[in-house]
């Protein structure tokens, strides 16, 4: 097969691709016009003329590629594409050249490997359709995995948000519990309350602990106190320190 045959096959392949991918394909019109002009002119040393031609080239958009925003974890899609060139000996002897990738991160090893494999498997036939199909299948697989990763990320973020809410509620409840004192009350029965010193003890201890209440002096005697629970707990021990005995607390 001559170089002229290869050039004609390249032009035919471009026509097929343009018919199948009218919205995705952008052909380098200048290189196509130069090739067609050469075919029309039929120069004597056509092989040399073909070698001097600019390579037929085009850009093809692949399927949208899903990825996750590094900072926010949001799911987004980018538009990957490849720039392809046809060397003079394609398709008979040489594979096409992927001169450039656009929107394909070098970390996407699956796509880069698929490109290399597609070119390595060239067997003397037109192979661009097969290459595009293979790359789009890899993209579909990547998109499924990315969607799963995004869903897991959303669930994890929701769990963390619920944990933060629950923690905030607990902290708020604890703050309220600390801010609002617990009110206590004690009823103290004594066989008798007669001595003036003991009557003074009743009020003095209550004042020191910010307690209120009343007392019935006589025989028997009754003391009722009310106020902060911590003060109520300390009231009876304070009376005992002053010599009070035989107290019955309710």
PDB file of C-alpha atoms in Angstrom:
ATOM      1  CA  UNK A   1       0.000   0.000   0.000  1.00  0.00           C
ATOM      2  CA  UNK A   2       1.367   3.411  -0.980  1.00  0.00           C
ATOM      3  CA  UNK A   3       1.473   6.604   1.068  1.00  0.00           C
ATOM      4  CA  UNK A   4      -1.199   7.943  -1.264  1.00  0.00           C
ATOM      5  CA  UNK A   5      -3.486   5.073  -0.257  1.00  0.00           C
ATOM      6  CA  UNK A   6      -2.839   5.870   3.420  1.00  0.00           C
ATOM      7  CA  UNK A   7      -3.710   9.539   2.875  1.00  0.00           C
ATOM      8  CA  UNK A   8      -6.954   8.647   1.121  1.00  0.00           C
ATOM      9  CA  UNK A   9      -7.896   6.282   3.956  1.00  0.00           C
ATOM     10  CA  UNK A  10      -7.138   9.006   6.513  1.00  0.00           C
ATOM     11  CA  UNK A  11      -9.473  11.432   4.743  1.00  0.00           C
ATOM     12  CA  UNK A  12     -12.195   8.779   4.523  1.00  0.00           C
ATOM     13  CA  UNK A  13     -11.841   8.013   8.237  1.00  0.00           C
ATOM     14  CA  UNK A  14     -12.206  11.689   9.073  1.00  0.00           C
ATOM     15  CA  UNK A  15     -15.420  11.838   7.029  1.00  0.00           C
ATOM     16  CA  UNK A  16     -16.821   8.856   8.943  1.00  0.00           C
ATOM     17  CA  UNK A  17     -15.867  10.339  12.293  1.00  0.00           C
ATOM     18  CA  UNK A  18     -17.425  13.676  11.348  1.00  0.00           C
ATOM     19  CA  UNK A  19     -20.683  11.926  10.472  1.00  0.00           C
ATOM     20  CA  UNK A  20     -20.758   9.975  13.752  1.00  0.00           C
ATOM     21  CA  UNK A  21     -19.488  12.728  16.064  1.00  0.00           C
ATOM     22  CA  UNK A  22     -20.674  15.992  14.485  1.00  0.00           C
ATOM     23  CA  UNK A  23     -20.776  17.835  17.835  1.00  0.00           C
ATOM     24  CA  UNK A  24     -17.692  16.277  19.409  1.00  0.00           C
ATOM     25  CA  UNK A  25     -15.248  16.415  16.488  1.00  0.00           C
ATOM     26  CA  UNK A  26     -13.216  19.465  15.502  1.00  0.00           C
ATOM     27  CA  UNK A  27     -11.046  18.828  12.443  1.00  0.00           C
ATOM     28  CA  UNK A  28      -7.987  20.897  11.551  1.00  0.00           C
ATOM     29  CA  UNK A  29      -9.473  22.266   8.352  1.00  0.00           C
ATOM     30  CA  UNK A  30      -6.154  23.572   7.060  1.00  0.00           C
ATOM     31  CA  UNK A  31      -4.521  20.158   7.046  1.00  0.00           C
ATOM     32  CA  UNK A  32      -7.533  18.629   5.268  1.00  0.00           C
ATOM     33  CA  UNK A  33      -7.571  21.323   2.596  1.00  0.00           C
ATOM     34  CA  UNK A  34      -3.826  20.850   1.966  1.00  0.00           C
ATOM     35  CA  UNK A  35      -4.283  17.074   1.618  1.00  0.00           C
ATOM     36  CA  UNK A  36      -7.181  17.409  -0.804  1.00  0.00           C
ATOM     37  CA  UNK A  37      -5.305  19.975  -2.889  1.00  0.00           C
ATOM     38  CA  UNK A  38      -2.347  17.601  -3.142  1.00  0.00           C
ATOM     39  CA  UNK A  39      -4.620  14.783  -4.323  1.00  0.00           C
ATOM     40  CA  UNK A  40      -6.152  17.067  -6.917  1.00  0.00           C
ATOM     41  CA  UNK A  41      -2.778  18.323  -8.188  1.00  0.00           C
ATOM     42  CA  UNK A  42      -1.176  14.811  -8.358  1.00  0.00           C
ATOM     43  CA  UNK A  43       2.483  15.915  -8.151  1.00  0.00           C
ATOM     44  CA  UNK A  44       5.219  13.704  -9.637  1.00  0.00           C
ATOM     45  CA  UNK A  45       6.984  12.765  -6.408  1.00  0.00           C
ATOM     46  CA  UNK A  46       3.824  12.290  -4.397  1.00  0.00           C
ATOM     47  CA  UNK A  47       5.502  10.481  -1.458  1.00  0.00           C
ATOM     48  CA  UNK A  48       7.805  13.449  -0.860  1.00  0.00           C
ATOM     49  CA  UNK A  49       4.863  15.815  -1.194  1.00  0.00           C
ATOM     50  CA  UNK A  50       2.864  13.816   1.394  1.00  0.00           C
ATOM     51  CA  UNK A  51       5.802  13.854   3.818  1.00  0.00           C
ATOM     52  CA  UNK A  52       5.858  17.651   3.544  1.00  0.00           C
ATOM     53  CA  UNK A  53       2.136  17.964   4.296  1.00  0.00           C
ATOM     54  CA  UNK A  54       0.981  19.039   7.749  1.00  0.00           C
ATOM     55  CA  UNK A  55      -0.352  15.951   9.523  1.00  0.00           C
ATOM     56  CA  UNK A  56      -4.099  15.494   9.391  1.00  0.00           C
ATOM     57  CA  UNK A  57      -5.266  16.266  12.922  1.00  0.00           C
ATOM     58  CA  UNK A  58      -8.420  16.721  14.934  1.00  0.00           C
ATOM     59  CA  UNK A  59      -9.756  17.162  18.471  1.00  0.00           C
ATOM     60  CA  UNK A  60     -12.432  14.774  19.763  1.00  0.00           C
ATOM     61  CA  UNK A  61     -14.470  15.351  22.910  1.00  0.00           C
ATOM     62  CA  UNK A  62     -14.918  12.299  25.090  1.00  0.00           C
ATOM     63  CA  UNK A  63     -17.771  11.562  27.506  1.00  0.00           C
ATOM     64  CA  UNK A  64     -18.056  13.970  30.483  1.00  0.00           C
ATOM     65  CA  UNK A  65     -15.740  12.874  33.299  1.00  0.00           C
ATOM     66  CA  UNK A  66     -16.915  13.018  36.917  1.00  0.00           C
ATOM     67  CA  UNK A  67     -14.583  14.198  39.671  1.00  0.00           C
ATOM     68  CA  UNK A  68     -14.762  15.486  43.231  1.00  0.00           C
ATOM     69  CA  UNK A  69     -13.792  18.996  44.283  1.00  0.00           C
ATOM     70  CA  UNK A  70     -10.736  18.634  46.509  1.00  0.00           C
ATOM     71  CA  UNK A  71     -11.817  21.344  48.968  1.00  0.00           C
ATOM     72  CA  UNK A  72     -15.596  20.829  49.145  1.00  0.00           C
ATOM     73  CA  UNK A  73     -16.013  17.230  47.996  1.00  0.00           C
ATOM     74  CA  UNK A  74     -18.739  18.355  45.594  1.00  0.00           C
ATOM     75  CA  UNK A  75     -19.384  16.263  42.498  1.00  0.00           C
ATOM     76  CA  UNK A  76     -18.649  17.973  39.183  1.00  0.00           C
ATOM     77  CA  UNK A  77     -18.004  17.010  35.567  1.00  0.00           C
ATOM     78  CA  UNK A  78     -15.251  18.118  33.216  1.00  0.00           C
ATOM     79  CA  UNK A  79     -15.093  17.768  29.447  1.00  0.00           C
ATOM     80  CA  UNK A  80     -12.037  15.688  28.481  1.00  0.00           C
ATOM     81  CA  UNK A  81     -10.776  15.554  24.925  1.00  0.00           C
ATOM     82  CA  UNK A  82      -7.799  14.311  22.957  1.00  0.00           C
ATOM     83  CA  UNK A  83      -5.894  15.817  20.035  1.00  0.00           C
ATOM     84  CA  UNK A  84      -5.002  13.157  17.434  1.00  0.00           C
ATOM     85  CA  UNK A  85      -2.598  13.321  14.502  1.00  0.00           C
ATOM     86  CA  UNK A  86      -2.234  10.915  11.583  1.00  0.00           C
ATOM     87  CA  UNK A  87       1.386  10.185  10.595  1.00  0.00           C
ATOM     88  CA  UNK A  88       1.984   9.533   6.853  1.00  0.00           C
ATOM     89  CA  UNK A  89       2.253   5.760   7.346  1.00  0.00           C
ATOM     90  CA  UNK A  90      -1.101   5.490   9.237  1.00  0.00           C
ATOM     91  CA  UNK A  91      -3.040   3.244   9.117  1.00  0.00           C
ATOM     92  CA  UNK A  92      -0.930   0.672   7.263  1.00  0.00           C
ATOM     93  CA  UNK A  93       2.212   0.729   9.409  1.00  0.00           C
ATOM     94  CA  UNK A  94       2.079   3.344  12.149  1.00  0.00           C
ATOM     95  CA  UNK A  95      -0.546   3.984  14.847  1.00  0.00           C
ATOM     96  CA  UNK A  96      -2.134   7.424  15.205  1.00  0.00           C
ATOM     97  CA  UNK A  97      -0.530   9.888  17.613  1.00  0.00           C
ATOM     98  CA  UNK A  98      -2.333  11.302  20.629  1.00  0.00           C
ATOM     99  CA  UNK A  99      -0.531  14.625  20.587  1.00  0.00           C
ATOM    100  CA  UNK A 100      -2.347  16.159  23.551  1.00  0.00           C
ATOM    101  CA  UNK A 101      -4.901  15.402  26.248  1.00  0.00           C
ATOM    102  CA  UNK A 102      -7.243  18.072  27.595  1.00  0.00           C
ATOM    103  CA  UNK A 103      -9.106  17.818  30.898  1.00  0.00           C
ATOM    104  CA  UNK A 104      -7.463  14.506  31.788  1.00  0.00           C
ATOM    105  CA  UNK A 105      -5.457  14.615  34.997  1.00  0.00           C
ATOM    106  CA  UNK A 106      -2.186  12.714  34.798  1.00  0.00           C
ATOM    107  CA  UNK A 107      -3.336  10.899  37.952  1.00  0.00           C
ATOM    108  CA  UNK A 108      -6.117   9.296  35.889  1.00  0.00           C
ATOM    109  CA  UNK A 109      -3.914   6.320  35.154  1.00  0.00           C
ATOM    110  CA  UNK A 110      -6.871   4.287  33.860  1.00  0.00           C
ATOM    111  CA  UNK A 111      -7.402   6.710  30.984  1.00  0.00           C
ATOM    112  CA  UNK A 112      -3.719   7.138  30.228  1.00  0.00           C
ATOM    113  CA  UNK A 113      -3.293   3.353  30.169  1.00  0.00           C
ATOM    114  CA  UNK A 114      -6.324   2.974  27.886  1.00  0.00           C
ATOM    115  CA  UNK A 115      -4.781   5.448  25.432  1.00  0.00           C
ATOM    116  CA  UNK A 116      -1.453   3.596  25.434  1.00  0.00           C
ATOM    117  CA  UNK A 117      -3.159   0.233  25.046  1.00  0.00           C
ATOM    118  CA  UNK A 118      -5.333   1.467  22.182  1.00  0.00           C
ATOM    119  CA  UNK A 119      -2.292   2.729  20.282  1.00  0.00           C
ATOM    120  CA  UNK A 120      -0.202  -0.362  21.028  1.00  0.00           C
ATOM    121  CA  UNK A 121      -2.939  -2.644  19.698  1.00  0.00           C
ATOM    122  CA  UNK A 122      -2.984  -0.927  16.302  1.00  0.00           C
ATOM    123  CA  UNK A 123      -2.879  -3.610  13.613  1.00  0.00           C
ATOM    124  CA  UNK A 124      -2.811  -1.785  10.298  1.00  0.00           C
ATOM    125  CA  UNK A 125      -6.483  -0.804  10.356  1.00  0.00           C
ATOM    126  CA  UNK A 126      -8.326   2.416  11.145  1.00  0.00           C
ATOM    127  CA  UNK A 127      -8.633   2.464  14.941  1.00  0.00           C
ATOM    128  CA  UNK A 128      -9.958   5.848  16.101  1.00  0.00           C
ATOM    129  CA  UNK A 129     -13.534   4.617  16.593  1.00  0.00           C
ATOM    130  CA  UNK A 130     -12.249   1.740  18.716  1.00  0.00           C
ATOM    131  CA  UNK A 131     -10.028   4.080  20.735  1.00  0.00           C
ATOM    132  CA  UNK A 132     -12.878   6.522  21.461  1.00  0.00           C
ATOM    133  CA  UNK A 133     -15.226   3.695  22.464  1.00  0.00           C
ATOM    134  CA  UNK A 134     -12.602   2.222  24.791  1.00  0.00           C
ATOM    135  CA  UNK A 135     -11.901   5.582  26.456  1.00  0.00           C
ATOM    136  CA  UNK A 136     -15.608   6.320  26.968  1.00  0.00           C
ATOM    137  CA  UNK A 137     -16.083   2.909  28.599  1.00  0.00           C
ATOM    138  CA  UNK A 138     -13.253   3.679  31.023  1.00  0.00           C
ATOM    139  CA  UNK A 139     -14.833   7.076  31.761  1.00  0.00           C
ATOM    140  CA  UNK A 140     -18.168   5.401  32.496  1.00  0.00           C
ATOM    141  CA  UNK A 141     -16.465   3.099  35.013  1.00  0.00           C
ATOM    142  CA  UNK A 142     -14.669   6.058  36.619  1.00  0.00           C
ATOM    143  CA  UNK A 143     -17.938   8.005  36.857  1.00  0.00           C
ATOM    144  CA  UNK A 144     -19.671   5.131  38.657  1.00  0.00           C
ATOM    145  CA  UNK A 145     -16.864   4.875  41.215  1.00  0.00           C
ATOM    146  CA  UNK A 146     -16.756   8.660  41.671  1.00  0.00           C
ATOM    147  CA  UNK A 147     -20.519   8.773  42.237  1.00  0.00           C
ATOM    148  CA  UNK A 148     -20.199   6.057  44.891  1.00  0.00           C
ATOM    149  CA  UNK A 149     -17.353   7.934  46.572  1.00  0.00           C
ATOM    150  CA  UNK A 150     -19.424  11.126  46.538  1.00  0.00           C
ATOM    151  CA  UNK A 151     -22.414   9.365  48.095  1.00  0.00           C
ATOM    152  CA  UNK A 152     -20.210   7.946  50.848  1.00  0.00           C
ATOM    153  CA  UNK A 153     -18.755  11.403  51.442  1.00  0.00           C
ATOM    154  CA  UNK A 154     -22.231  12.945  51.715  1.00  0.00           C
ATOM    155  CA  UNK A 155     -23.341  10.300  54.229  1.00  0.00           C
ATOM    156  CA  UNK A 156     -20.176  10.779  56.274  1.00  0.00           C
ATOM    157  CA  UNK A 157     -20.640  14.561  56.258  1.00  0.00           C
ATOM    158  CA  UNK A 158     -24.253  14.158  57.416  1.00  0.00           C
ATOM    159  CA  UNK A 159     -23.159  11.845  60.247  1.00  0.00           C
ATOM    160  CA  UNK A 160     -20.539  14.353  61.382  1.00  0.00           C
ATOM    161  CA  UNK A 161     -23.096  17.168  61.227  1.00  0.00           C
ATOM    162  CA  UNK A 162     -25.550  15.166  63.354  1.00  0.00           C
ATOM    163  CA  UNK A 163     -22.767  14.431  65.844  1.00  0.00           C
ATOM    164  CA  UNK A 164     -21.940  18.152  66.069  1.00  0.00           C
ATOM    165  CA  UNK A 165     -25.619  19.010  66.559  1.00  0.00           C
ATOM    166  CA  UNK A 166     -25.988  16.394  69.297  1.00  0.00           C
ATOM    167  CA  UNK A 167     -22.842  17.698  71.011  1.00  0.00           C
ATOM    168  CA  UNK A 168     -24.132  21.268  70.830  1.00  0.00           C
ATOM    169  CA  UNK A 169     -27.455  20.210  72.357  1.00  0.00           C
ATOM    170  CA  UNK A 170     -25.676  18.366  75.172  1.00  0.00           C
ATOM    171  CA  UNK A 171     -23.443  21.348  75.871  1.00  0.00           C
ATOM    172  CA  UNK A 172     -26.455  23.691  75.861  1.00  0.00           C
ATOM    173  CA  UNK A 173     -28.333  21.407  78.257  1.00  0.00           C
ATOM    174  CA  UNK A 174     -25.308  21.244  80.552  1.00  0.00           C
ATOM    175  CA  UNK A 175     -25.005  25.031  80.505  1.00  0.00           C
ATOM    176  CA  UNK A 176     -28.679  25.429  81.378  1.00  0.00           C
ATOM    177  CA  UNK A 177     -28.367  22.884  84.166  1.00  0.00           C
ATOM    178  CA  UNK A 178     -25.403  24.779  85.601  1.00  0.00           C
ATOM    179  CA  UNK A 179     -27.117  28.167  85.221  1.00  0.00           C
ATOM    180  CA  UNK A 180     -30.398  27.180  86.912  1.00  0.00           C
ATOM    181  CA  UNK A 181     -29.900  26.173  90.573  1.00  0.00           C
ATOM    182  CA  UNK A 182     -31.702  23.146  91.959  1.00  0.00           C
ATOM    183  CA  UNK A 183     -34.149  24.166  94.678  1.00  0.00           C
ATOM    184  CA  UNK A 184     -34.210  22.048  97.797  1.00  0.00           C
ATOM    185  CA  UNK A 185     -36.414  21.851 100.892  1.00  0.00           C
ATOM    186  CA  UNK A 186     -36.006  20.255 104.305  1.00  0.00           C
ATOM    187  CA  UNK A 187     -38.443  19.727 107.180  1.00  0.00           C
ATOM    188  CA  UNK A 188     -36.591  19.295 110.451  1.00  0.00           C
ATOM    189  CA  UNK A 189     -38.353  17.976 113.536  1.00  0.00           C
ATOM    190  CA  UNK A 190     -36.810  18.583 116.945  1.00  0.00           C
ATOM    191  CA  UNK A 191     -38.148  17.440 120.354  1.00  0.00           C
ATOM    192  CA  UNK A 192     -38.109  21.071 121.453  1.00  0.00           C
ATOM    193  CA  UNK A 193     -36.860  24.494 120.422  1.00  0.00           C
ATOM    194  CA  UNK A 194     -36.860  26.673 123.475  1.00  0.00           C
ATOM    195  CA  UNK A 195     -33.479  28.265 124.133  1.00  0.00           C
ATOM    196  CA  UNK A 196     -32.931  31.744 122.605  1.00  0.00           C
ATOM    197  CA  UNK A 197     -29.452  30.727 121.399  1.00  0.00           C
ATOM    198  CA  UNK A 198     -30.902  27.861 119.371  1.00  0.00           C
ATOM    199  CA  UNK A 199     -33.572  30.110 117.929  1.00  0.00           C
ATOM    200  CA  UNK A 200     -30.781  32.470 116.790  1.00  0.00           C
ATOM    201  CA  UNK A 201     -28.899  29.524 115.272  1.00  0.00           C
ATOM    202  CA  UNK A 202     -31.887  28.762 113.054  1.00  0.00           C
ATOM    203  CA  UNK A 203     -31.803  32.162 111.383  1.00  0.00           C
ATOM    204  CA  UNK A 204     -28.036  32.622 111.382  1.00  0.00           C
ATOM    205  CA  UNK A 205     -27.347  29.356 109.583  1.00  0.00           C
ATOM    206  CA  UNK A 206     -30.146  30.004 107.089  1.00  0.00           C
ATOM    207  CA  UNK A 207     -28.775  33.493 106.295  1.00  0.00           C
ATOM    208  CA  UNK A 208     -25.247  32.184 105.724  1.00  0.00           C
ATOM    209  CA  UNK A 209     -26.548  29.622 103.223  1.00  0.00           C
ATOM    210  CA  UNK A 210     -29.048  31.976 101.529  1.00  0.00           C
ATOM    211  CA  UNK A 211     -31.964  29.878 102.689  1.00  0.00           C
ATOM    212  CA  UNK A 212     -35.484  30.946 103.577  1.00  0.00           C
ATOM    213  CA  UNK A 213     -38.184  29.310 105.636  1.00  0.00           C
ATOM    214  CA  UNK A 214     -39.826  29.448 109.007  1.00  0.00           C
ATOM    215  CA  UNK A 215     -39.650  27.808 112.441  1.00  0.00           C
ATOM    216  CA  UNK A 216     -42.160  26.753 115.061  1.00  0.00           C
ATOM    217  CA  UNK A 217     -40.596  27.115 118.467  1.00  0.00           C
ATOM    218  CA  UNK A 218     -41.799  25.184 121.451  1.00  0.00           C
ATOM    219  CA  UNK A 219     -42.207  21.567 122.202  1.00  0.00           C
ATOM    220  CA  UNK A 220     -41.977  19.906 119.756  1.00  0.00           C
ATOM    221  CA  UNK A 221     -40.167  22.290 117.395  1.00  0.00           C
ATOM    222  CA  UNK A 222     -40.317  22.348 113.606  1.00  0.00           C
ATOM    223  CA  UNK A 223     -38.007  24.058 111.107  1.00  0.00           C
ATOM    224  CA  UNK A 224     -38.774  24.371 107.396  1.00  0.00           C
ATOM    225  CA  UNK A 225     -36.005  25.636 105.093  1.00  0.00           C
ATOM    226  CA  UNK A 226     -35.992  26.199 101.353  1.00  0.00           C
ATOM    227  CA  UNK A 227     -33.390  27.385  98.845  1.00  0.00           C
ATOM    228  CA  UNK A 228     -30.428  26.117  96.825  1.00  0.00           C
ATOM    229  CA  UNK A 229     -30.035  22.368  97.221  1.00  0.00           C
ATOM    230  CA  UNK A 230     -26.377  22.677  98.162  1.00  0.00           C
ATOM    231  CA  UNK A 231     -27.338  25.009 101.008  1.00  0.00           C
ATOM    232  CA  UNK A 232     -30.021  22.645 102.215  1.00  0.00           C
ATOM    233  CA  UNK A 233     -27.456  19.842 102.371  1.00  0.00           C
ATOM    234  CA  UNK A 234     -25.179  21.938 104.585  1.00  0.00           C
ATOM    235  CA  UNK A 235     -27.870  23.321 106.940  1.00  0.00           C
ATOM    236  CA  UNK A 236     -28.309  20.367 109.280  1.00  0.00           C
ATOM    237  CA  UNK A 237     -24.553  19.717 109.655  1.00  0.00           C
ATOM    238  CA  UNK A 238     -24.156  23.396 110.603  1.00  0.00           C
ATOM    239  CA  UNK A 239     -26.782  23.028 113.320  1.00  0.00           C
ATOM    240  CA  UNK A 240     -25.067  19.885 114.586  1.00  0.00           C
ATOM    241  CA  UNK A 241     -21.798  21.813 114.810  1.00  0.00           C
ATOM    242  CA  UNK A 242     -23.614  24.172 117.136  1.00  0.00           C
ATOM    243  CA  UNK A 243     -24.712  21.385 119.459  1.00  0.00           C
ATOM    244  CA  UNK A 244     -28.078  20.466 117.990  1.00  0.00           C
ATOM    245  CA  UNK A 245     -29.136  16.868 118.539  1.00  0.00           C
ATOM    246  CA  UNK A 246     -32.101  14.655 117.983  1.00  0.00           C
ATOM    247  CA  UNK A 247     -32.989  16.120 114.578  1.00  0.00           C
ATOM    248  CA  UNK A 248     -35.295  14.261 112.283  1.00  0.00           C
ATOM    249  CA  UNK A 249     -34.997  15.473 108.709  1.00  0.00           C
ATOM    250  CA  UNK A 250     -37.543  14.962 105.967  1.00  0.00           C
TER     251      UNK A 250
END
